[in-house]
Structures are given as structure tokens and as C-alpha cells.
CSV table of C-alpha atoms in Angstrom, one decimal:
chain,number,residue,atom,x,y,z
A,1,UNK,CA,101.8,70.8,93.9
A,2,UNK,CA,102.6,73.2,91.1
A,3,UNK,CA,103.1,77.0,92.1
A,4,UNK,CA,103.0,79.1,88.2
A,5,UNK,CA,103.1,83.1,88.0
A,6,UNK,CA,102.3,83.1,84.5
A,7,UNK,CA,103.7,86.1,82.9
A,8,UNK,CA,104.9,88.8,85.4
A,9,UNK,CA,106.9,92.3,85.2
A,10,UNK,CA,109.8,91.3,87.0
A,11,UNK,CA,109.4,94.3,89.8
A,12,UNK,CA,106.0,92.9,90.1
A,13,UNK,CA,107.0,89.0,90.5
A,14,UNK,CA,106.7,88.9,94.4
A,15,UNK,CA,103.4,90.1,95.1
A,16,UNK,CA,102.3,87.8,92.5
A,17,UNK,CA,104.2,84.6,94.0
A,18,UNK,CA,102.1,85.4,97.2
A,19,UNK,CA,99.3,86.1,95.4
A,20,UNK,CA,99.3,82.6,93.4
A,21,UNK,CA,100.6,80.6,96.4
A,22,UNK,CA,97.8,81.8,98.6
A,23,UNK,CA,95.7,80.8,96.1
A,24,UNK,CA,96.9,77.2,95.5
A,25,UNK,CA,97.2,76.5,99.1
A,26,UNK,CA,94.0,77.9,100.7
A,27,UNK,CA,92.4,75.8,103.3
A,28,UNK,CA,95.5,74.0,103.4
A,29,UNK,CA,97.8,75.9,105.1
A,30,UNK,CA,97.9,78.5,107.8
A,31,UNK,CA,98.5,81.8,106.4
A,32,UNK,CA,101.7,82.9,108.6
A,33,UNK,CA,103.0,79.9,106.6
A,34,UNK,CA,102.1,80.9,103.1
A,35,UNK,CA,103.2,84.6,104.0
A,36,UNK,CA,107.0,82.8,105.5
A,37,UNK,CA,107.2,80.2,102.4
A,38,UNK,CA,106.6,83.2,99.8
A,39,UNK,CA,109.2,85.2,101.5
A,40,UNK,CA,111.4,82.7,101.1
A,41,UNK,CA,111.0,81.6,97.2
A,42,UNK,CA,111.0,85.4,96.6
A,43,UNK,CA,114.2,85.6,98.2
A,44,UNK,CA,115.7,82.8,96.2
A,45,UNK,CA,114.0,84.3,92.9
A,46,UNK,CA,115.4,87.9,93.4
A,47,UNK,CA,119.5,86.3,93.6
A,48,UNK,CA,118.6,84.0,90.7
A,49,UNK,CA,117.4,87.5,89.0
A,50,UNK,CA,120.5,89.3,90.1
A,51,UNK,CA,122.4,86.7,88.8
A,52,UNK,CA,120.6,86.8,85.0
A,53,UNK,CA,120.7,90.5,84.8
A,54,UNK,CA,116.9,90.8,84.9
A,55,UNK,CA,115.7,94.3,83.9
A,56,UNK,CA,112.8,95.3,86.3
A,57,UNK,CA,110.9,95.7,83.1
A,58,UNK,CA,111.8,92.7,81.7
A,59,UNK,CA,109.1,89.7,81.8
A,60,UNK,CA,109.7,86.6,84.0
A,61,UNK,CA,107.1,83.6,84.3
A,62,UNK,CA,108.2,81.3,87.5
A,63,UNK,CA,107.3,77.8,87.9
A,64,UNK,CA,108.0,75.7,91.1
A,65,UNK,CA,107.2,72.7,92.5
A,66,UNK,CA,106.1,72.3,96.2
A,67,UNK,CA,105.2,70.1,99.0
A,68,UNK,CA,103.1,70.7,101.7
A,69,UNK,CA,104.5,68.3,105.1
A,70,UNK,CA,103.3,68.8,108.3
A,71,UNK,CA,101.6,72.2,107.6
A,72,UNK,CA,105.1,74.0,105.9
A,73,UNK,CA,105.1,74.6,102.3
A,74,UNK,CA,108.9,72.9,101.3
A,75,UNK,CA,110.4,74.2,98.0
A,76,UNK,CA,111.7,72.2,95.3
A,77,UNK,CA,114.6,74.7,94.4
A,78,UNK,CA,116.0,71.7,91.9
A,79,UNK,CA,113.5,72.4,90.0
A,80,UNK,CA,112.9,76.2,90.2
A,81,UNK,CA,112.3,77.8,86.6
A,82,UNK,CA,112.7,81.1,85.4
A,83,UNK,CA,111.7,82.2,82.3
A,84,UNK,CA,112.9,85.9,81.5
A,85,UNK,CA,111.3,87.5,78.1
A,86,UNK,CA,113.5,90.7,78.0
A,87,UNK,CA,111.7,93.7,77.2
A,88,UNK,CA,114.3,94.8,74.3
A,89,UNK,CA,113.4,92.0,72.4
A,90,UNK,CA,110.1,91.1,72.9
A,91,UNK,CA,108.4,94.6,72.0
A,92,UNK,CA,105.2,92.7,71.6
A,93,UNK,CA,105.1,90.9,75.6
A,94,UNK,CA,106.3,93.9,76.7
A,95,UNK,CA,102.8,95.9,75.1
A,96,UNK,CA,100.9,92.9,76.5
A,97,UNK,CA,102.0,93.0,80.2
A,98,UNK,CA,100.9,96.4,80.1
A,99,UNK,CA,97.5,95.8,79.5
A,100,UNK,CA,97.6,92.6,81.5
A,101,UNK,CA,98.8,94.9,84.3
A,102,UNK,CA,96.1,97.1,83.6
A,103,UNK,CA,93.4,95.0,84.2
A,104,UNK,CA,94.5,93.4,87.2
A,105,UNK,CA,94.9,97.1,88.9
A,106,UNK,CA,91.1,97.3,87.6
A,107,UNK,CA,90.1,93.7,89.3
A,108,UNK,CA,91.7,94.8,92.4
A,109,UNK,CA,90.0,97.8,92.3
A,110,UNK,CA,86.5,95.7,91.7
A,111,UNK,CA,87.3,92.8,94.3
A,112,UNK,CA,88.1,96.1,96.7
A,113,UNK,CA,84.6,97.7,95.8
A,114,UNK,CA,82.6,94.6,96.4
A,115,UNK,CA,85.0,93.4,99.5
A,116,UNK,CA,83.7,97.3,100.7
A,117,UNK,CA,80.0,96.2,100.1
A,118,UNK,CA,80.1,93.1,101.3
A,119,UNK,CA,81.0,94.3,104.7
A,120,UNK,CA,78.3,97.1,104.7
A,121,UNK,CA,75.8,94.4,104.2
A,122,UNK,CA,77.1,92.0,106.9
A,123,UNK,CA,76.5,95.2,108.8
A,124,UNK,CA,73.0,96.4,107.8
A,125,UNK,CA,72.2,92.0,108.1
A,126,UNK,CA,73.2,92.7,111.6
A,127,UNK,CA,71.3,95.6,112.5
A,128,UNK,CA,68.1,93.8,110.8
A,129,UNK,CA,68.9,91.2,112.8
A,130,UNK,CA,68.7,93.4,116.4
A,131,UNK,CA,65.8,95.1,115.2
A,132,UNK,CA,63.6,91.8,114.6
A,133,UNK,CA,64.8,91.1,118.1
A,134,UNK,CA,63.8,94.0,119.4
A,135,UNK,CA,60.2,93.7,117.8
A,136,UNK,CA,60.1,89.8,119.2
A,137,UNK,CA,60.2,91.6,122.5
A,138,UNK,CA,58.4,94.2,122.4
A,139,UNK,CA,55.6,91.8,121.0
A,140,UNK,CA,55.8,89.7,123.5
A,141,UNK,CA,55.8,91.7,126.2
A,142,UNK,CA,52.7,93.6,124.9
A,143,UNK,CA,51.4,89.7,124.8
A,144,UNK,CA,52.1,89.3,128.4
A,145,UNK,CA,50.6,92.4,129.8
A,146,UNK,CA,47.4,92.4,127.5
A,147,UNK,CA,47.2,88.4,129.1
A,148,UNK,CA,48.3,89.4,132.7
């Protein structure tokens, strides 16, 4: 398996690497493990920044291979790529990402709002629910003594 950021400020590459992995891996792996394997990788990815003088504003696009054994997500670190577009001299990437940036904050905002909703109508489902019960018996206790 393939995990790919895609283009990513570099202060914003770690949510993003847990993002993508819990993506890629849902279904498939326990959560504490995606949360433990992301920590990891992002640990590796911030030295190998450190170490190529990445600008927090700079743009980085990470691409790793993985395997899943046994239910833990195992890192090819060989293979580890980091791509780093530096904000000096890519003016154009640099205007990009920002609206990219914009637009996820929107979707988050969105996915939030109908996450919100979503969990009002499980609610009002429920309370449906216990009021047709509530009518079933009442209706058939009315049955019984009208019979009785």
C-alpha cells in the first residue's frame, strides 16, 4: 500500500499524514494503530525536514510505501519521499496551497455541520421510535380492556 499527502504546507503535513492514512487503512486496521503508525512516520518526516531546512511555509508532498502484517501498519522508510517546493521560489504553489488550504477549512467546516445534523436526526429517529412504541401500547391496552 501507497500512503500520498499530495501537496501540503509543511506545518500542516502531520495532520494530513493521519488524515490520508486513516483514510487508506479504514476497515483494516484498528484505529490506536493508525493513530501509533502516523505518529511514528511524522516523527521520521519532521528530522528528515530538519535536516533539508524546510520552511514551515514551504510546500512538501510525502509519499511512502506500507504494509499492513498482523494488524500494525510497517513503514518502508527505504523508500520514504519528500518533495519540498520552497515557497521563495515557487510564488505560484505557494498562492495555490493557500486556496487549497482554504477550502479544506471550508469542507471541514461542512463535514462538521452535517456530522452535527446527522446526530440530531439519529436523535429525533430515536424519539420517533419510543413514541410509536408508546402508541403500540397504548393501543393495545385500549384493545384489551374494550375486549376484557
Amino acid at each position: 500500500m501507497m500512503l500520498r499527502t499530495g501537496f501540503v504546507r509543511a506545518s500542516g503535513y502531520a495532520h494530513k499524514v493521519r488524515r490520508v492514512l486513516f483514510a487508506v487503512t479504514r476497515k483494516k486496521v484498528d484505529p490506536k494503530e493508525v493513530v501509533r503508525a502516523a505518529g511514528e512516520l511524522n516523527q521520521r518526516i519532521f528530522e528528515k525536514l530538519g535536516e533539508l531546512g524546510v520552511d514551515k511555509d514551504d510546500v512538501i508532498r510525502v509519499t511512502v510505501p506500507f504494509t499492513i502484517e498482523e494488524g500494525t501498519i510497517r513503514w518502508d522508510y527505504e523508500k520514504l519521499k519528500i518533495e519540498v517546493y520552497r515557497k521563495s521560489e515557487e510564488r505560484n504553489l505557494a498562492l495555490a496551497m493557500e486556496e487549497v488550504e482554504e477550502r479544506e477549512r471550508e469542507l471541514d467546516e461542512r463535514i462538521k455541520e452535517l456530522e452535527e445534523l446527522a446526530l440530531h436526526l439519529k436523535k429525533t429517529s430515536e424519539e420517533i421510535l419510543e413514541k410509536l412504541e408508546e402508541l403500540k401500547q397504548e393501543h393495545t391496552s385500549l384493545k384489551l380492556r374494550a375486549e376484557g
